[in-house]
Amino acid sequence: MKKIIFEQVSNMILAILLACAAASTIAGSNINTDSSDYLVDIHFDKLWLVFILAAFIFTVLRYGYSKYLGKHDGYDAKNAEFSYQDEREKLISQHATKITYQFMTNILAASIIVLVFCNALTNSIFVLRLIPVILIAICLILMFFVYLVAWIVYDHKL
Amino acid sequence: MEVVNHVQYYRKQAGLTQENLAQLVNVSRKTINSLERGNYTPSLLLALQISKVLHLEINDIFSIEE
């Protein structure tokens, strides 16, 4: 179970950092479609550096975890959250994936509805540009969280 | 139909702990514990491995209850 907690928590942290970096780029960028010269000024914030640094650190940690701490736990850096020690854990992983898939189909459908209403409720280009990033980030984080919870629940059940 | 097993009984008779049996059949101790409690039905491969380690026929350890 420790390997799944380790993997999913690091995935969630990376997803949050990626969303923050993307949001900062959207907030800082300037796109001017009014003038005859189509002006696009994309601004990359320091948060991208933080995200890249965090991704590098987690890659090293994953490698270290697979070589030392997670070695007896069946953790494999390539398979990540789908790592399993034996057939029972493989079954748990399959159940958790199924639950996550079912959850994601609903949450993505709900996201489309949210996007439709956002378009109807605001005229702000800035907000409209930001909302898809926030929605996708929420979906991604929820997906990691649901997989983690489903894995823990099935681990106790089976 | 339900698969019932007598792994715990035969494991104790063989003088093995859950950890010992788990190591012999290459699974986690938790899997053996779950199997003994009847929460988990093992694959045919694991069932055969357990019966081989305990020097018994598969039918002695696992049976179907209707």
PDB file of C-alpha atoms in Angstrom:
ATOM      1  CA  MET A   1       0.000   0.000   0.000  1.00  0.00           C
ATOM      2  CA  LYS A   2       2.915   2.348   0.799  1.00  0.00           C
ATOM      3  CA  LYS A   3       4.043   2.346  -2.830  1.00  0.00           C
ATOM      4  CA  ILE A   4       0.624   3.471  -4.061  1.00  0.00           C
ATOM      5  CA  ILE A   5       0.451   6.252  -1.444  1.00  0.00           C
ATOM      6  CA  PHE A   6       3.966   7.374  -2.408  1.00  0.00           C
ATOM      7  CA  GLU A   7       3.177   7.288  -6.134  1.00  0.00           C
ATOM      8  CA  GLN A   8      -0.224   8.972  -5.978  1.00  0.00           C
ATOM      9  CA  VAL A   9       0.813  11.689  -3.529  1.00  0.00           C
ATOM     10  CA  SER A  10       3.778  12.581  -5.756  1.00  0.00           C
ATOM     11  CA  ASN A  11       1.474  12.517  -8.813  1.00  0.00           C
ATOM     12  CA  MET A  12      -0.980  14.852  -7.089  1.00  0.00           C
ATOM     13  CA  ILE A  13       1.790  17.277  -6.074  1.00  0.00           C
ATOM     14  CA  LEU A  14       3.109  17.309  -9.664  1.00  0.00           C
ATOM     15  CA  ALA A  15      -0.393  17.851 -11.067  1.00  0.00           C
ATOM     16  CA  ILE A  16      -0.946  20.808  -8.707  1.00  0.00           C
ATOM     17  CA  LEU A  17       2.415  22.343  -9.669  1.00  0.00           C
ATOM     18  CA  LEU A  18       1.723  21.832 -13.382  1.00  0.00           C
ATOM     19  CA  ALA A  19      -1.707  23.454 -13.031  1.00  0.00           C
ATOM     20  CA  CYS A  20      -0.241  26.417 -11.116  1.00  0.00           C
ATOM     21  CA  ALA A  21       2.519  26.859 -13.722  1.00  0.00           C
ATOM     22  CA  ALA A  22       0.020  26.672 -16.594  1.00  0.00           C
ATOM     23  CA  ALA A  23      -2.329  29.099 -14.831  1.00  0.00           C
ATOM     24  CA  SER A  24       0.535  31.548 -14.227  1.00  0.00           C
ATOM     25  CA  THR A  25       1.422  31.413 -17.947  1.00  0.00           C
ATOM     26  CA  ILE A  26      -2.191  32.116 -18.880  1.00  0.00           C
ATOM     27  CA  ALA A  27      -2.390  34.958 -16.357  1.00  0.00           C
ATOM     28  CA  GLY A  28       0.881  36.499 -17.489  1.00  0.00           C
ATOM     29  CA  SER A  29       0.494  36.058 -21.238  1.00  0.00           C
ATOM     30  CA  ASN A  30      -0.873  38.689 -23.524  1.00  0.00           C
ATOM     31  CA  ILE A  31      -2.763  37.830 -26.693  1.00  0.00           C
ATOM     32  CA  ASN A  32      -3.898  40.784 -28.768  1.00  0.00           C
ATOM     33  CA  THR A  33      -6.222  39.917 -31.623  1.00  0.00           C
ATOM     34  CA  ASP A  34      -7.483  43.479 -32.127  1.00  0.00           C
ATOM     35  CA  SER A  35      -4.499  44.854 -33.990  1.00  0.00           C
ATOM     36  CA  SER A  36      -3.659  43.872 -37.543  1.00  0.00           C
ATOM     37  CA  ASP A  37      -0.473  42.251 -36.208  1.00  0.00           C
ATOM     38  CA  TYR A  38      -1.615  39.217 -34.286  1.00  0.00           C
ATOM     39  CA  LEU A  39       0.373  39.676 -31.063  1.00  0.00           C
ATOM     40  CA  VAL A  40       1.100  36.718 -28.805  1.00  0.00           C
ATOM     41  CA  ASP A  41       3.283  37.267 -25.765  1.00  0.00           C
ATOM     42  CA  ILE A  42       3.636  34.048 -23.793  1.00  0.00           C
ATOM     43  CA  HIS A  43       5.122  34.451 -20.362  1.00  0.00           C
ATOM     44  CA  PHE A  44       6.764  31.511 -18.585  1.00  0.00           C
ATOM     45  CA  ASP A  45       6.794  32.019 -14.849  1.00  0.00           C
ATOM     46  CA  LYS A  46       9.270  30.685 -12.279  1.00  0.00           C
ATOM     47  CA  LEU A  47       6.613  28.120 -11.363  1.00  0.00           C
ATOM     48  CA  TRP A  48       7.604  26.151 -14.475  1.00  0.00           C
ATOM     49  CA  LEU A  49      11.085  25.865 -13.025  1.00  0.00           C
ATOM     50  CA  VAL A  50       9.601  24.648  -9.736  1.00  0.00           C
ATOM     51  CA  PHE A  51       7.516  22.080 -11.658  1.00  0.00           C
ATOM     52  CA  ILE A  52      10.517  20.837 -13.678  1.00  0.00           C
ATOM     53  CA  LEU A  53      12.615  20.670 -10.504  1.00  0.00           C
ATOM     54  CA  ALA A  54       9.858  18.769  -8.665  1.00  0.00           C
ATOM     55  CA  ALA A  55       9.457  16.371 -11.616  1.00  0.00           C
ATOM     56  CA  PHE A  56      13.200  15.714 -11.543  1.00  0.00           C
ATOM     57  CA  ILE A  57      13.204  15.186  -7.762  1.00  0.00           C
ATOM     58  CA  PHE A  58      10.238  12.779  -7.954  1.00  0.00           C
ATOM     59  CA  THR A  59      11.906  10.856 -10.794  1.00  0.00           C
ATOM     60  CA  VAL A  60      15.009  10.413  -8.629  1.00  0.00           C
ATOM     61  CA  LEU A  61      12.849   9.503  -5.607  1.00  0.00           C
ATOM     62  CA  ARG A  62      10.912   6.954  -7.685  1.00  0.00           C
ATOM     63  CA  TYR A  63      14.144   5.378  -8.852  1.00  0.00           C
ATOM     64  CA  GLY A  64      15.480   5.316  -5.287  1.00  0.00           C
ATOM     65  CA  TYR A  65      12.217   3.914  -3.931  1.00  0.00           C
ATOM     66  CA  SER A  66      12.135   1.149  -6.549  1.00  0.00           C
ATOM     67  CA  LYS A  67      15.769   0.218  -5.829  1.00  0.00           C
ATOM     68  CA  TYR A  68      15.684   0.301  -2.024  1.00  0.00           C
ATOM     69  CA  LEU A  69      12.520   0.912   0.009  1.00  0.00           C
ATOM     70  CA  GLY A  70       9.945  -0.467  -2.420  1.00  0.00           C
ATOM     71  CA  LYS A  71      12.035  -3.412  -3.590  1.00  0.00           C
ATOM     72  CA  HIS A  72      10.274  -5.874  -1.269  1.00  0.00           C
ATOM     73  CA  ASP A  73       6.949  -4.137  -1.783  1.00  0.00           C
ATOM     74  CA  GLY A  74       6.812  -4.997  -5.498  1.00  0.00           C
ATOM     75  CA  TYR A  75       7.268  -1.377  -6.573  1.00  0.00           C
ATOM     76  CA  ASP A  76       8.434  -0.908 -10.134  1.00  0.00           C
ATOM     77  CA  ALA A  77       9.237   2.611 -11.374  1.00  0.00           C
ATOM     78  CA  LYS A  78       8.040   1.736 -14.895  1.00  0.00           C
ATOM     79  CA  ASN A  79       4.635   0.460 -13.805  1.00  0.00           C
ATOM     80  CA  ALA A  80       4.344   3.149 -11.103  1.00  0.00           C
ATOM     81  CA  GLU A  81       0.855   3.045  -9.522  1.00  0.00           C
ATOM     82  CA  PHE A  82       0.090  -0.178 -11.409  1.00  0.00           C
ATOM     83  CA  SER A  83       2.928  -1.996  -9.642  1.00  0.00           C
ATOM     84  CA  TYR A  84       1.963  -5.160  -7.833  1.00  0.00           C
ATOM     85  CA  GLN A  85       3.665  -7.605  -5.543  1.00  0.00           C
ATOM     86  CA  ASP A  86       1.474 -10.602  -6.255  1.00  0.00           C
ATOM     87  CA  GLU A  87      -1.789 -11.677  -7.885  1.00  0.00           C
ATOM     88  CA  ARG A  88      -3.953 -10.194  -5.112  1.00  0.00           C
ATOM     89  CA  GLU A  89      -2.412  -6.758  -5.602  1.00  0.00           C
ATOM     90  CA  LYS A  90      -2.803  -7.155  -9.373  1.00  0.00           C
ATOM     91  CA  LEU A  91      -6.513  -7.738  -8.802  1.00  0.00           C
ATOM     92  CA  ILE A  92      -6.688  -4.711  -6.469  1.00  0.00           C
ATOM     93  CA  SER A  93      -5.008  -2.598  -9.150  1.00  0.00           C
ATOM     94  CA  GLN A  94      -7.540  -3.786 -11.754  1.00  0.00           C
ATOM     95  CA  HIS A  95     -10.482  -2.988  -9.454  1.00  0.00           C
ATOM     96  CA  ALA A  96      -9.059   0.455  -8.634  1.00  0.00           C
ATOM     97  CA  THR A  97      -8.511   1.192 -12.338  1.00  0.00           C
ATOM     98  CA  LYS A  98     -12.128   0.226 -13.099  1.00  0.00           C
ATOM     99  CA  ILE A  99     -13.472   2.492 -10.336  1.00  0.00           C
ATOM    100  CA  THR A 100     -11.239   5.352 -11.522  1.00  0.00           C
ATOM    101  CA  TYR A 101     -12.421   4.901 -15.127  1.00  0.00           C
ATOM    102  CA  GLN A 102     -16.084   4.938 -14.067  1.00  0.00           C
ATOM    103  CA  PHE A 103     -15.495   8.012 -11.919  1.00  0.00           C
ATOM    104  CA  MET A 104     -13.607   9.812 -14.680  1.00  0.00           C
ATOM    105  CA  THR A 105     -16.345   9.295 -17.268  1.00  0.00           C
ATOM    106  CA  ASN A 106     -18.779  11.034 -14.900  1.00  0.00           C
ATOM    107  CA  ILE A 107     -16.425  13.816 -13.846  1.00  0.00           C
ATOM    108  CA  LEU A 108     -15.428  14.564 -17.470  1.00  0.00           C
ATOM    109  CA  ALA A 109     -19.058  14.717 -18.509  1.00  0.00           C
ATOM    110  CA  ALA A 110     -19.698  17.087 -15.590  1.00  0.00           C
ATOM    111  CA  SER A 111     -16.710  19.179 -16.718  1.00  0.00           C
ATOM    112  CA  ILE A 112     -18.309  19.694 -20.131  1.00  0.00           C
ATOM    113  CA  ILE A 113     -21.461  20.960 -18.425  1.00  0.00           C
ATOM    114  CA  VAL A 114     -19.392  23.304 -16.215  1.00  0.00           C
ATOM    115  CA  LEU A 115     -17.605  24.640 -19.317  1.00  0.00           C
ATOM    116  CA  VAL A 116     -20.942  25.298 -21.041  1.00  0.00           C
ATOM    117  CA  PHE A 117     -22.228  27.287 -18.049  1.00  0.00           C
ATOM    118  CA  CYS A 118     -18.931  29.157 -17.646  1.00  0.00           C
ATOM    119  CA  ASN A 119     -19.259  30.375 -21.222  1.00  0.00           C
ATOM    120  CA  ALA A 120     -22.762  31.530 -20.446  1.00  0.00           C
ATOM    121  CA  LEU A 121     -21.923  33.218 -17.139  1.00  0.00           C
ATOM    122  CA  THR A 122     -18.792  35.189 -17.927  1.00  0.00           C
ATOM    123  CA  ASN A 123     -17.514  37.399 -20.718  1.00  0.00           C
ATOM    124  CA  SER A 124     -14.021  37.623 -19.323  1.00  0.00           C
ATOM    125  CA  ILE A 125     -11.541  36.135 -21.796  1.00  0.00           C
ATOM    126  CA  PHE A 126      -9.048  35.726 -18.962  1.00  0.00           C
ATOM    127  CA  VAL A 127     -11.456  33.647 -16.868  1.00  0.00           C
ATOM    128  CA  LEU A 128     -12.524  31.612 -19.907  1.00  0.00           C
ATOM    129  CA  ARG A 129      -8.904  30.822 -20.686  1.00  0.00           C
ATOM    130  CA  LEU A 130      -8.195  29.847 -17.096  1.00  0.00           C
ATOM    131  CA  ILE A 131     -11.214  27.635 -16.447  1.00  0.00           C
ATOM    132  CA  PRO A 132     -10.243  24.701 -18.760  1.00  0.00           C
ATOM    133  CA  VAL A 133      -6.814  24.495 -17.084  1.00  0.00           C
ATOM    134  CA  ILE A 134      -8.412  24.476 -13.636  1.00  0.00           C
ATOM    135  CA  LEU A 135     -11.009  21.893 -14.683  1.00  0.00           C
ATOM    136  CA  ILE A 136      -8.449  19.570 -16.248  1.00  0.00           C
ATOM    137  CA  ALA A 137      -6.209  19.931 -13.188  1.00  0.00           C
ATOM    138  CA  ILE A 138      -9.121  19.097 -10.869  1.00  0.00           C
ATOM    139  CA  CYS A 139      -9.961  16.034 -13.004  1.00  0.00           C
ATOM    140  CA  LEU A 140      -6.337  14.896 -12.933  1.00  0.00           C
ATOM    141  CA  ILE A 141      -5.963  15.332  -9.177  1.00  0.00           C
ATOM    142  CA  LEU A 142      -9.318  13.638  -8.517  1.00  0.00           C
ATOM    143  CA  MET A 143      -8.304  10.756 -10.778  1.00  0.00           C
ATOM    144  CA  PHE A 144      -5.116  10.178  -8.748  1.00  0.00           C
ATOM    145  CA  PHE A 145      -7.054  10.534  -5.498  1.00  0.00           C
ATOM    146  CA  VAL A 146      -9.850   8.147  -6.511  1.00  0.00           C
ATOM    147  CA  TYR A 147      -7.335   5.510  -7.638  1.00  0.00           C
ATOM    148  CA  LEU A 148      -5.533   5.850  -4.291  1.00  0.00           C
ATOM    149  CA  VAL A 149      -8.714   5.576  -2.221  1.00  0.00           C
ATOM    150  CA  ALA A 150     -10.059   2.679  -4.332  1.00  0.00           C
ATOM    151  CA  TRP A 151      -6.742   0.848  -3.959  1.00  0.00           C
ATOM    152  CA  ILE A 152      -6.748   1.269  -0.153  1.00  0.00           C
ATOM    153  CA  VAL A 153     -10.403   0.217   0.133  1.00  0.00           C
ATOM    154  CA  TYR A 154      -9.892  -2.926  -1.969  1.00  0.00           C
ATOM    155  CA  ASP A 155      -6.680  -3.718  -0.099  1.00  0.00           C
ATOM    156  CA  HIS A 156      -8.720  -3.866   3.128  1.00  0.00           C
ATOM    157  CA  LYS A 157     -11.567  -5.780   1.481  1.00  0.00           C
ATOM    158  CA  LEU A 158      -9.518  -8.479  -0.235  1.00  0.00           C
TER     159      LEU A 158
ATOM    160  CA  MET B   1     -20.920 -21.469  -5.327  1.00  0.00           C
ATOM    161  CA  GLU B   2     -18.024 -20.582  -3.098  1.00  0.00           C
ATOM    162  CA  VAL B   3     -14.477 -21.805  -2.862  1.00  0.00           C
ATOM    163  CA  VAL B   4     -13.559 -22.861   0.658  1.00  0.00           C
ATOM    164  CA  ASN B   5     -10.040 -23.618   1.740  1.00  0.00           C
ATOM    165  CA  HIS B   6      -8.248 -25.308   4.611  1.00  0.00           C
ATOM    166  CA  VAL B   7      -4.953 -23.517   4.115  1.00  0.00           C
ATOM    167  CA  GLN B   8      -4.732 -22.357   7.730  1.00  0.00           C
ATOM    168  CA  TYR B   9      -5.264 -25.886   9.106  1.00  0.00           C
ATOM    169  CA  TYR B  10      -2.720 -27.552   6.827  1.00  0.00           C
ATOM    170  CA  ARG B  11      -0.244 -24.683   7.162  1.00  0.00           C
ATOM    171  CA  LYS B  12      -0.259 -25.049  10.947  1.00  0.00           C
ATOM    172  CA  GLN B  13       0.060 -28.820  10.605  1.00  0.00           C
ATOM    173  CA  ALA B  14       3.129 -28.262   8.434  1.00  0.00           C
ATOM    174  CA  GLY B  15       4.538 -25.971  11.143  1.00  0.00           C
ATOM    175  CA  LEU B  16       4.638 -22.955   8.886  1.00  0.00           C
ATOM    176  CA  THR B  17       3.835 -19.352   9.676  1.00  0.00           C
ATOM    177  CA  GLN B  18       1.915 -17.169   7.201  1.00  0.00           C
ATOM    178  CA  GLU B  19       5.197 -15.427   6.409  1.00  0.00           C
ATOM    179  CA  ASN B  20       6.950 -18.765   5.714  1.00  0.00           C
ATOM    180  CA  LEU B  21       4.196 -19.950   3.379  1.00  0.00           C
ATOM    181  CA  ALA B  22       4.071 -16.568   1.652  1.00  0.00           C
ATOM    182  CA  GLN B  23       7.797 -16.728   0.940  1.00  0.00           C
ATOM    183  CA  LEU B  24       7.542 -20.303  -0.345  1.00  0.00           C
ATOM    184  CA  VAL B  25       4.826 -19.415  -2.863  1.00  0.00           C
ATOM    185  CA  ASN B  26       6.133 -15.916  -3.696  1.00  0.00           C
ATOM    186  CA  VAL B  27       3.236 -13.822  -2.431  1.00  0.00           C
ATOM    187  CA  SER B  28       2.823 -11.347   0.409  1.00  0.00           C
ATOM    188  CA  ARG B  29       1.864 -12.423   3.936  1.00  0.00           C
ATOM    189  CA  LYS B  30      -1.259 -10.325   3.528  1.00  0.00           C
ATOM    190  CA  THR B  31      -2.339 -12.480   0.581  1.00  0.00           C
ATOM    191  CA  ILE B  32      -2.031 -15.667   2.666  1.00  0.00           C
ATOM    192  CA  ASN B  33      -3.934 -13.998   5.513  1.00  0.00           C
ATOM    193  CA  SER B  34      -6.658 -12.837   3.133  1.00  0.00           C
ATOM    194  CA  LEU B  35      -6.862 -16.280   1.570  1.00  0.00           C
ATOM    195  CA  GLU B  36      -7.197 -17.993   4.962  1.00  0.00           C
ATOM    196  CA  ARG B  37      -9.977 -15.620   5.991  1.00  0.00           C
ATOM    197  CA  GLY B  38     -11.813 -16.506   2.793  1.00  0.00           C
ATOM    198  CA  ASN B  39     -11.723 -12.955   1.442  1.00  0.00           C
ATOM    199  CA  TYR B  40      -9.593 -13.833  -1.521  1.00  0.00           C
ATOM    200  CA  THR B  41      -9.923 -16.744  -3.952  1.00  0.00           C
ATOM    201  CA  PRO B  42      -6.495 -17.662  -5.296  1.00  0.00           C
ATOM    202  CA  SER B  43      -5.689 -18.331  -8.930  1.00  0.00           C
ATOM    203  CA  LEU B  44      -5.259 -21.921 -10.045  1.00  0.00           C
ATOM    204  CA  LEU B  45      -1.511 -21.352 -10.201  1.00  0.00           C
ATOM    205  CA  LEU B  46      -1.314 -20.153  -6.585  1.00  0.00           C
ATOM    206  CA  ALA B  47      -3.616 -22.947  -5.409  1.00  0.00           C
ATOM    207  CA  LEU B  48      -1.362 -25.506  -7.113  1.00  0.00           C
ATOM    208  CA  GLN B  49       1.751 -23.887  -5.624  1.00  0.00           C
ATOM    209  CA  ILE B  50       0.250 -24.009  -2.124  1.00  0.00           C
ATOM    210  CA  SER B  51      -0.756 -27.645  -2.485  1.00  0.00           C
ATOM    211  CA  LYS B  52       2.735 -28.482  -3.758  1.00  0.00           C
ATOM    212  CA  VAL B  53       4.440 -26.703  -0.839  1.00  0.00           C
ATOM    213  CA  LEU B  54       2.141 -28.425   1.668  1.00  0.00           C
ATOM    214  CA  HIS B  55       2.609 -31.809  -0.089  1.00  0.00           C
ATOM    215  CA  LEU B  56      -1.112 -32.292  -0.546  1.00  0.00           C
ATOM    216  CA  GLU B  57      -3.582 -32.724  -3.378  1.00  0.00           C
ATOM    217  CA  ILE B  58      -5.328 -29.523  -4.422  1.00  0.00           C
ATOM    218  CA  ASN B  59      -8.696 -31.112  -3.564  1.00  0.00           C
ATOM    219  CA  ASP B  60      -7.580 -31.616   0.040  1.00  0.00           C
ATOM    220  CA  ILE B  61      -7.068 -27.885   0.522  1.00  0.00           C
ATOM    221  CA  PHE B  62      -9.614 -26.302  -1.799  1.00  0.00           C
ATOM    222  CA  SER B  63     -13.195 -27.337  -2.407  1.00  0.00           C
ATOM    223  CA  ILE B  64     -16.401 -25.882  -3.788  1.00  0.00           C
ATOM    224  CA  GLU B  65     -19.300 -25.291  -1.420  1.00  0.00           C
ATOM    225  CA  GLU B  66     -22.740 -24.961  -2.967  1.00  0.00           C
TER     226      GLU B  66
END
